[in-house]
Amino acid sequence: EDWQERGAAVGVKKEYDADGRVSIKPVKKGVKDFNFGRTLGEGSYSTVLAATDRSTGKDYAIKVLDKRHIIKEKKVKYVNIERDTLNRLTDHPGVVRLYYTFQDERSLYFVLDLCPGGELLGVLKRMSTFDEECTQFYGAQILDTIEYMHSRGVIHRDLKPENLLLDENKHIKVTDFGTAKLLPERKDMEGRVDFEPDATSDENRANSFVGTAEYVSPELLTDKNACKASDLWAFGCIIYQLLAGRPPFKASNDYQTFQKIVNLDYDFPRGFPDLARDLVERLLVLDPQRRLSLEHARNHPFFNGIQWGRGLWQQKAPRLK
Ligand SMILES: Nc1ncnc2c1ncn2[C@@H]1O[C@H](COP(=O)(O)OP(=O)(O)OP(=O)(O)O)[C@@H](O)[C@H]1O
Ligand SMILES: O=C(O)C[C@H](Cc1nc2cc(Cl)cc(Cl)c2[nH]1)c1ccc(Cl)cc1
């Protein structure tokens, strides 16, 4: 109908009045509301452009997907998982924020936080390795965000330095939720929201999705099921990579990389800091049940001195050296 032509879309803006009552305001945004700028990057099914909201002057990153391409490549499920996941993760500084989605006859649009710092991978490549202070700060921000995602029943399943963007304050923003696992929400008697334990459902077994070779957990390779602990495995690989300048499991092809993972075939470069080594060794454990839990990772001595909570996101990022 006509609203599709205008590219208008119904998004909602939640506002709280004086006594904290939420009021839902329908916000119609469309292509016409933005001035599009430079291309920030390209994905397999998407182009991300910088854009400015003409009425507020606020800058955004807009991810544009071609409908025909999405349908042809059978990616409709992934697009709707990304939208549903981002709509569940709305109040944490470490997750890229989705403000609106809309479409016109040709494309789908995600209006997201602009992350001018680009990918953490790019920064790491330029630095070759991070020092302990930077690894501790970025590790803490990533861990804090994983805790939030898991508390909202979301398993990311593809955490890696390419999916960790930096905002204008050089703080972490996790992105790329098209391959996330959304645990079904369960409301208990008092209406509190809880999530089904991420038991291995046979739907999981049928799951063909595998993350990125270097960061895939052993349980996903051996019995095809990802669980919350799979994100902690990827976290261990990321901590190792920030300090070593390369991921722990890397071979000339994916099959050999998988062999290294299931055989826990990796070692630390000389000079790898002891505390970080202890943390990584407790995360890169084959059995997900014996892998360091989120709570224990937060309390690991490697993070001594980190103030968790809001302070972590208000402090200045350490200068990358
Ligand atoms: N919010 C953002 N702010 C700034 N740059 C972004 C943002 N989101 C994505 N980008 C950049 O755009 C590029 C494409 O991102 P996009 O999520 O569309 O595809 P991708 O996930 O990187 O690729 P693929 O879909 O193949 O996994 C990314 O590599 C990233 O550098
Ligand atoms: O407006 C909404 O939020 C709902 C729609 C749902 C939706 N409409 C679609 C049309 C096509 Cl052709 C493909 C996908 Cl994946 C589609 N998903 C939508 C629009 C844009 C985006 Cl980015 C995601 C979902």
Short mmCIF file of C-alpha atoms and ligand atoms in Angstrom, two decimals:
data_model
loop_
_atom_site.label_atom_id
_atom_site.label_comp_id
_atom_site.label_asym_id
_atom_site.label_seq_id
_atom_site.Cartn_x
_atom_site.Cartn_y
_atom_site.Cartn_z
CA GLU A 1 0.00 0.00 0.00
CA ASP A 2 0.99 3.67 -0.20
CA TRP A 3 3.09 3.81 3.01
CA GLN A 4 5.47 1.26 1.45
CA GLU A 5 6.05 3.64 -1.50
CA ARG A 6 6.87 6.54 0.84
CA GLY A 7 9.31 4.22 2.57
CA ALA A 8 7.61 5.20 5.82
CA ALA A 9 7.73 2.67 8.58
CA VAL A 10 6.24 2.27 11.96
CA GLY A 11 8.97 2.30 14.58
CA VAL A 12 8.17 3.06 18.21
CA LYS A 13 9.85 5.40 20.62
CA LYS A 14 9.40 4.54 24.33
CA GLU A 15 9.21 7.63 26.58
CA TYR A 16 8.72 7.76 30.33
CA ASP A 17 6.53 10.52 31.85
CA ALA A 18 7.01 12.08 35.31
CA ASP A 19 5.86 9.10 37.37
CA GLY A 20 7.82 6.63 35.19
CA ARG A 21 4.79 5.49 33.16
CA VAL A 22 5.94 4.41 29.73
CA SER A 23 4.31 6.04 26.77
CA ILE A 24 4.70 4.59 23.28
CA LYS A 25 4.98 7.16 20.54
CA PRO A 26 4.68 5.90 16.98
CA VAL A 27 7.59 7.32 15.00
CA LYS A 28 7.41 7.08 11.26
CA LYS A 29 10.86 7.25 9.67
CA GLY A 30 11.77 6.64 6.06
CA VAL A 31 14.53 7.14 3.54
CA LYS A 32 13.39 10.74 3.02
CA ASP A 33 14.23 11.58 6.67
CA PHE A 34 17.97 11.06 6.16
CA ASN A 35 20.85 12.57 4.23
CA PHE A 36 23.04 9.63 3.18
CA GLY A 37 26.81 10.06 3.28
CA ARG A 38 29.88 7.90 2.69
CA THR A 39 29.99 4.13 2.56
CA LEU A 40 31.31 2.76 5.85
CA GLY A 41 31.60 -0.83 4.68
CA GLU A 42 30.14 -3.69 2.71
CA GLY A 43 28.80 -7.04 3.90
CA SER A 44 27.84 -10.12 1.87
CA TYR A 45 24.24 -8.92 1.76
CA SER A 46 24.50 -5.35 2.89
CA THR A 47 26.00 -1.91 2.47
CA VAL A 48 26.48 0.32 5.51
CA LEU A 49 26.27 4.07 4.91
CA ALA A 50 26.81 7.03 7.20
CA ALA A 51 23.62 9.12 7.39
CA THR A 52 22.25 12.15 9.18
CA ASP A 53 18.68 12.54 10.42
CA ARG A 54 17.52 15.73 8.69
CA SER A 55 15.24 16.82 11.53
CA THR A 56 17.67 16.26 14.43
CA GLY A 57 21.11 16.41 12.78
CA LYS A 58 22.01 13.17 14.61
CA ASP A 59 24.43 10.89 12.75
CA TYR A 60 23.70 7.17 12.28
CA ALA A 61 25.01 4.15 10.42
CA ILE A 62 22.31 2.79 8.10
CA LYS A 63 22.64 -0.82 6.97
CA VAL A 64 20.89 -1.26 3.62
CA LEU A 65 19.91 -4.71 2.33
CA ASP A 66 18.62 -5.47 -1.16
CA LYS A 67 15.33 -7.36 -0.81
CA ARG A 68 15.76 -9.40 -3.99
CA HIS A 69 19.26 -10.49 -2.94
CA ILE A 70 18.07 -11.38 0.58
CA ILE A 71 15.26 -13.51 -0.79
CA LYS A 72 17.41 -15.17 -3.48
CA GLU A 73 20.11 -16.05 -0.93
CA LYS A 74 17.46 -17.28 1.56
CA LYS A 75 18.63 -14.80 4.23
CA VAL A 76 15.16 -13.56 5.27
CA LYS A 77 15.45 -15.53 8.55
CA TYR A 78 18.81 -13.89 9.39
CA VAL A 79 17.51 -10.38 8.78
CA ASN A 80 14.52 -10.93 11.04
CA ILE A 81 16.72 -12.58 13.72
CA GLU A 82 19.03 -9.54 13.61
CA ARG A 83 16.09 -7.18 14.03
CA ASP A 84 14.42 -9.22 16.78
CA THR A 85 17.74 -9.62 18.65
CA LEU A 86 18.61 -5.92 18.45
CA ASN A 87 15.09 -5.08 19.63
CA ARG A 88 15.76 -7.22 22.71
CA LEU A 89 19.14 -5.62 23.48
CA THR A 90 18.17 -1.98 23.89
CA ASP A 91 19.77 -0.80 27.13
CA HIS A 92 23.48 -1.51 27.30
CA PRO A 93 26.31 0.76 26.10
CA GLY A 94 28.24 -2.23 24.69
CA VAL A 95 25.59 -3.24 22.14
CA VAL A 96 25.10 -1.30 18.90
CA ARG A 97 21.66 0.31 19.21
CA LEU A 98 18.90 -0.22 16.60
CA TYR A 99 16.73 2.93 16.38
CA TYR A 100 14.44 2.17 13.44
CA THR A 101 13.84 -0.36 10.73
CA PHE A 102 11.98 0.53 7.56
CA GLN A 103 11.78 -0.56 3.96
CA ASP A 104 10.98 0.76 0.51
CA GLU A 105 10.18 -1.23 -2.58
CA ARG A 106 13.80 -2.24 -3.12
CA SER A 107 15.58 -2.31 0.20
CA LEU A 108 15.43 -2.93 3.94
CA TYR A 109 17.02 -0.40 6.31
CA PHE A 110 18.49 -0.77 9.82
CA VAL A 111 19.19 2.60 11.48
CA LEU A 112 22.04 1.94 13.94
CA ASP A 113 24.53 3.70 16.23
CA LEU A 114 27.38 5.12 14.17
CA CYS A 115 30.72 3.63 15.24
CA PRO A 116 33.33 5.97 13.75
CA GLY A 117 36.21 3.97 15.28
CA GLY A 118 35.62 1.06 12.88
CA GLU A 119 36.42 -2.55 13.78
CA LEU A 120 38.62 -3.59 16.71
CA LEU A 121 40.33 -5.93 14.22
CA GLY A 122 41.51 -2.95 12.18
CA VAL A 123 42.91 -1.23 15.28
CA LEU A 124 44.64 -4.45 16.38
CA LYS A 125 46.23 -4.87 12.93
CA ARG A 126 47.61 -1.35 13.06
CA MET A 127 48.98 -1.89 16.61
CA SER A 128 50.06 -5.49 15.90
CA THR A 129 49.42 -6.29 19.61
CA PHE A 130 47.69 -4.55 22.56
CA ASP A 131 49.47 -4.05 25.88
CA GLU A 132 47.96 -5.49 29.09
CA GLU A 133 46.17 -2.27 30.09
CA CYS A 134 44.32 -2.02 26.77
CA THR A 135 43.57 -5.76 26.74
CA GLN A 136 42.19 -5.50 30.28
CA PHE A 137 39.97 -2.51 29.41
CA TYR A 138 38.59 -3.90 26.15
CA GLY A 139 38.33 -7.41 27.63
CA ALA A 140 36.25 -6.02 30.52
CA GLN A 141 33.92 -4.12 28.16
CA ILE A 142 33.43 -7.22 25.99
CA LEU A 143 32.79 -9.44 29.05
CA ASP A 144 30.34 -6.90 30.53
CA THR A 145 28.44 -6.91 27.23
CA ILE A 146 28.41 -10.73 27.00
CA GLU A 147 26.93 -10.81 30.52
CA TYR A 148 24.18 -8.40 29.42
CA MET A 149 23.41 -10.36 26.22
CA HIS A 150 23.20 -13.65 28.13
CA SER A 151 20.97 -12.05 30.79
CA ARG A 152 18.59 -11.14 27.97
CA GLY A 153 18.63 -14.70 26.62
CA VAL A 154 20.86 -13.91 23.62
CA ILE A 155 23.87 -16.04 22.58
CA HIS A 156 25.90 -14.08 19.99
CA ARG A 157 27.64 -17.18 18.46
CA ASP A 158 30.00 -15.19 16.23
CA LEU A 159 32.05 -12.96 18.53
CA LYS A 160 35.31 -11.88 16.88
CA PRO A 161 37.33 -8.66 16.50
CA GLU A 162 35.54 -7.86 13.21
CA ASN A 163 32.23 -7.73 15.07
CA LEU A 164 33.55 -5.45 17.83
CA LEU A 165 33.23 -1.84 16.68
CA LEU A 166 34.54 1.31 18.38
CA ASP A 167 32.31 4.34 19.01
CA GLU A 168 33.35 8.00 19.14
CA ASN A 169 34.86 7.45 22.61
CA LYS A 170 36.79 4.38 21.46
CA HIS A 171 34.43 2.23 23.55
CA ILE A 172 33.28 -1.22 22.40
CA LYS A 173 30.00 -1.81 20.53
CA VAL A 174 29.14 -5.43 19.72
CA THR A 175 27.42 -5.83 16.35
CA ASP A 176 26.30 -8.44 13.80
CA PHE A 177 23.43 -10.35 15.43
CA GLY A 178 22.05 -12.08 12.32
CA THR A 179 23.45 -15.41 13.54
CA ALA A 180 22.59 -14.99 17.24
CA LYS A 181 20.58 -17.57 19.17
CA LEU A 182 17.53 -16.12 20.91
CA LEU A 183 16.54 -18.26 23.90
CA PRO A 184 12.72 -18.45 24.17
CA GLU A 185 11.38 -16.02 26.77
CA ARG A 186 9.49 -17.54 29.72
CA LYS A 187 7.31 -15.41 32.00
CA ASP A 188 7.03 -16.76 35.54
CA MET A 189 4.00 -16.18 37.83
CA GLU A 190 4.97 -12.65 38.85
CA GLY A 191 5.41 -11.78 35.19
CA ARG A 192 9.21 -11.74 35.58
CA VAL A 193 10.91 -12.64 32.31
CA ASP A 194 13.25 -15.59 32.40
CA PHE A 195 14.74 -17.70 29.58
CA GLU A 196 14.61 -21.41 28.82
CA PRO A 197 17.98 -22.91 29.80
CA ASP A 198 19.99 -23.27 26.59
CA ALA A 199 19.49 -27.04 26.62
CA THR A 200 20.44 -28.79 23.41
CA SER A 201 17.21 -28.81 21.50
CA ASP A 202 17.13 -31.00 18.42
CA GLU A 203 16.50 -27.80 16.45
CA ASN A 204 20.03 -26.95 17.61
CA ARG A 205 21.36 -30.21 16.27
CA ALA A 206 19.78 -29.49 12.94
CA ASN A 207 21.45 -26.10 13.15
CA SER A 208 23.73 -25.73 10.15
CA PHE A 209 25.14 -22.37 11.29
CA VAL A 210 28.81 -22.38 12.25
CA GLY A 211 30.54 -19.12 13.26
CA THR A 212 33.95 -18.07 11.98
CA ALA A 213 36.47 -20.93 11.95
CA GLU A 214 39.11 -19.41 14.26
CA TYR A 215 36.57 -18.64 17.01
CA VAL A 216 34.24 -21.67 16.76
CA SER A 217 33.85 -23.59 20.03
CA PRO A 218 34.69 -27.33 20.20
CA GLU A 219 31.13 -28.25 21.30
CA LEU A 220 29.75 -26.71 18.11
CA LEU A 221 32.15 -28.89 16.07
CA THR A 222 31.63 -32.13 18.00
CA ASP A 223 27.94 -32.16 18.86
CA LYS A 224 26.59 -29.24 16.84
CA ASN A 225 25.18 -27.25 19.72
CA ALA A 226 26.16 -23.75 20.78
CA CYS A 227 25.46 -22.63 24.31
CA LYS A 228 26.23 -19.52 26.36
CA ALA A 229 29.66 -21.02 27.15
CA SER A 230 30.43 -20.88 23.40
CA ASP A 231 30.60 -17.08 23.66
CA LEU A 232 33.09 -17.49 26.54
CA TRP A 233 35.28 -19.71 24.32
CA ALA A 234 35.31 -16.98 21.65
CA PHE A 235 36.11 -14.45 24.40
CA GLY A 236 39.16 -16.52 25.37
CA CYS A 237 40.30 -16.52 21.73
CA ILE A 238 39.88 -12.73 21.56
CA ILE A 239 41.90 -12.07 24.75
CA TYR A 240 44.68 -14.30 23.39
CA GLN A 241 44.58 -12.50 20.03
CA LEU A 242 44.75 -8.97 21.51
CA LEU A 243 47.98 -9.84 23.37
CA ALA A 244 49.54 -12.21 20.82
CA GLY A 245 48.49 -10.39 17.64
CA ARG A 246 46.95 -13.56 16.18
CA PRO A 247 44.18 -15.99 17.19
CA PRO A 248 45.20 -19.17 19.11
CA PHE A 249 43.85 -21.59 16.48
CA LYS A 250 44.84 -20.65 12.95
CA ALA A 251 45.77 -23.03 10.15
CA SER A 252 45.97 -22.73 6.36
CA ASN A 253 42.37 -23.91 5.94
CA ASP A 254 39.21 -24.17 8.05
CA TYR A 255 39.34 -27.95 8.32
CA GLN A 256 42.84 -27.86 9.86
CA THR A 257 41.79 -24.99 12.13
CA PHE A 258 38.92 -27.17 13.38
CA GLN A 259 41.41 -30.01 14.04
CA LYS A 260 43.52 -27.67 16.19
CA ILE A 261 40.43 -26.58 18.16
CA VAL A 262 39.09 -30.05 19.00
CA ASN A 263 42.62 -31.15 19.96
CA LEU A 264 43.20 -27.95 21.96
CA ASP A 265 46.35 -27.59 19.88
CA TYR A 266 47.72 -24.10 20.68
CA ASP A 267 50.50 -22.54 22.70
CA PHE A 268 51.46 -19.16 24.11
CA PRO A 269 54.16 -16.97 22.59
CA ARG A 270 57.15 -16.21 24.82
CA GLY A 271 56.47 -13.20 27.04
CA PHE A 272 52.69 -13.73 27.11
CA PRO A 273 51.68 -12.21 30.50
CA ASP A 274 51.09 -14.81 33.26
CA LEU A 275 47.71 -13.55 34.57
CA ALA A 276 46.30 -13.31 31.06
CA ARG A 277 47.66 -16.79 30.31
CA ASP A 278 45.85 -18.20 33.35
CA LEU A 279 42.58 -16.56 32.26
CA VAL A 280 42.89 -17.85 28.68
CA GLU A 281 43.77 -21.38 29.89
CA ARG A 282 40.60 -21.46 32.02
CA LEU A 283 38.45 -20.24 29.09
CA LEU A 284 39.90 -22.48 26.36
CA VAL A 285 38.59 -25.67 27.99
CA LEU A 286 37.06 -28.27 25.66
CA ASP A 287 34.22 -29.27 27.99
CA PRO A 288 31.77 -26.30 28.14
CA GLN A 289 30.62 -27.42 31.61
CA ARG A 290 34.18 -27.04 32.96
CA ARG A 291 34.90 -23.77 31.12
CA LEU A 292 35.26 -20.63 33.27
CA SER A 293 31.80 -19.14 33.86
CA LEU A 294 31.03 -15.48 33.24
CA GLU A 295 30.98 -14.68 36.97
CA HIS A 296 34.37 -16.38 37.54
CA ALA A 297 35.85 -14.62 34.51
CA ARG A 298 34.76 -11.23 35.90
CA ASN A 299 36.45 -12.05 39.22
CA HIS A 300 39.65 -13.36 37.64
CA PRO A 301 42.76 -11.49 38.91
CA PHE A 302 43.52 -10.40 35.34
CA PHE A 303 40.68 -7.88 35.82
CA ASN A 304 41.94 -6.64 39.21
CA GLY A 305 41.44 -2.88 39.29
CA ILE A 306 38.56 -2.86 36.80
CA GLN A 307 35.49 -1.07 38.14
CA TRP A 308 32.55 -3.03 36.70
CA GLY A 309 29.14 -1.48 35.97
CA ARG A 310 28.49 2.07 34.75
CA GLY A 311 32.00 3.29 35.65
CA LEU A 312 33.52 0.96 33.09
CA TRP A 313 31.59 2.80 30.34
CA GLN A 314 32.15 6.32 31.58
CA GLN A 315 35.92 6.19 31.99
CA LYS A 316 38.25 7.32 29.23
CA ALA A 317 39.51 4.48 27.00
CA PRO A 318 43.26 3.89 27.52
CA ARG A 319 45.37 5.34 24.71
CA LEU A 320 46.14 2.49 22.32
CA LYS A 321 49.89 1.99 22.48
N1 LIG B 1 27.20 0.65 13.13
C1 LIG B 1 28.27 0.74 12.32
N2 LIG B 1 29.05 1.84 12.34
C2 LIG B 1 30.12 1.93 11.54
N3 LIG B 1 30.52 0.97 10.65
C3 LIG B 1 29.76 -0.14 10.60
C4 LIG B 1 28.61 -0.32 11.42
N4 LIG B 1 28.07 -1.54 11.13
C5 LIG B 1 28.84 -2.09 10.18
N5 LIG B 1 29.86 -1.26 9.85
C6 LIG B 1 30.91 -1.52 8.85
O1 LIG B 1 30.28 -2.00 7.68
C7 LIG B 1 30.82 -3.26 7.29
C8 LIG B 1 29.70 -4.16 6.84
O2 LIG B 1 28.93 -4.50 7.98
P1 LIG B 1 27.73 -5.55 7.84
O3 LIG B 1 27.28 -5.87 9.23
O4 LIG B 1 26.75 -5.03 6.89
O5 LIG B 1 28.37 -6.79 7.14
P2 LIG B 1 29.32 -7.84 7.85
O6 LIG B 1 28.55 -8.47 8.95
O7 LIG B 1 30.59 -7.15 8.21
O8 LIG B 1 29.61 -8.83 6.69
P3 LIG B 1 28.87 -10.23 6.57
O9 LIG B 1 27.40 -9.88 6.43
O10 LIG B 1 29.48 -10.82 5.36
O11 LIG B 1 29.18 -10.96 7.86
C9 LIG B 1 31.51 -3.83 8.52
O12 LIG B 1 32.65 -4.53 8.14
C10 LIG B 1 31.83 -2.62 9.35
O13 LIG B 1 33.16 -2.22 9.11
O1 LIG B 2 9.50 -3.12 9.47
C1 LIG B 2 9.78 -4.11 10.17
O2 LIG B 2 10.48 -4.07 11.19
C2 LIG B 2 9.35 -5.46 9.68
C3 LIG B 2 10.05 -5.85 8.39
C4 LIG B 2 9.88 -7.36 8.22
C5 LIG B 2 10.45 -7.76 6.90
N1 LIG B 2 9.92 -7.39 5.71
C6 LIG B 2 10.72 -7.98 4.79
C7 LIG B 2 10.66 -8.01 3.39
C8 LIG B 2 11.66 -8.73 2.71
CL1 LIG B 2 11.61 -8.77 0.98
C9 LIG B 2 12.70 -9.39 3.36
C10 LIG B 2 12.72 -9.35 4.75
CL2 LIG B 2 13.99 -10.12 5.57
C11 LIG B 2 11.75 -8.65 5.47
N2 LIG B 2 11.56 -8.48 6.79
C12 LIG B 2 11.51 -5.45 8.40
C13 LIG B 2 11.85 -4.28 7.76
C14 LIG B 2 13.18 -3.84 7.74
C15 LIG B 2 14.14 -4.63 8.38
CL3 LIG B 2 15.78 -4.11 8.34
C16 LIG B 2 13.81 -5.81 9.04
C17 LIG B 2 12.47 -6.23 9.04
#
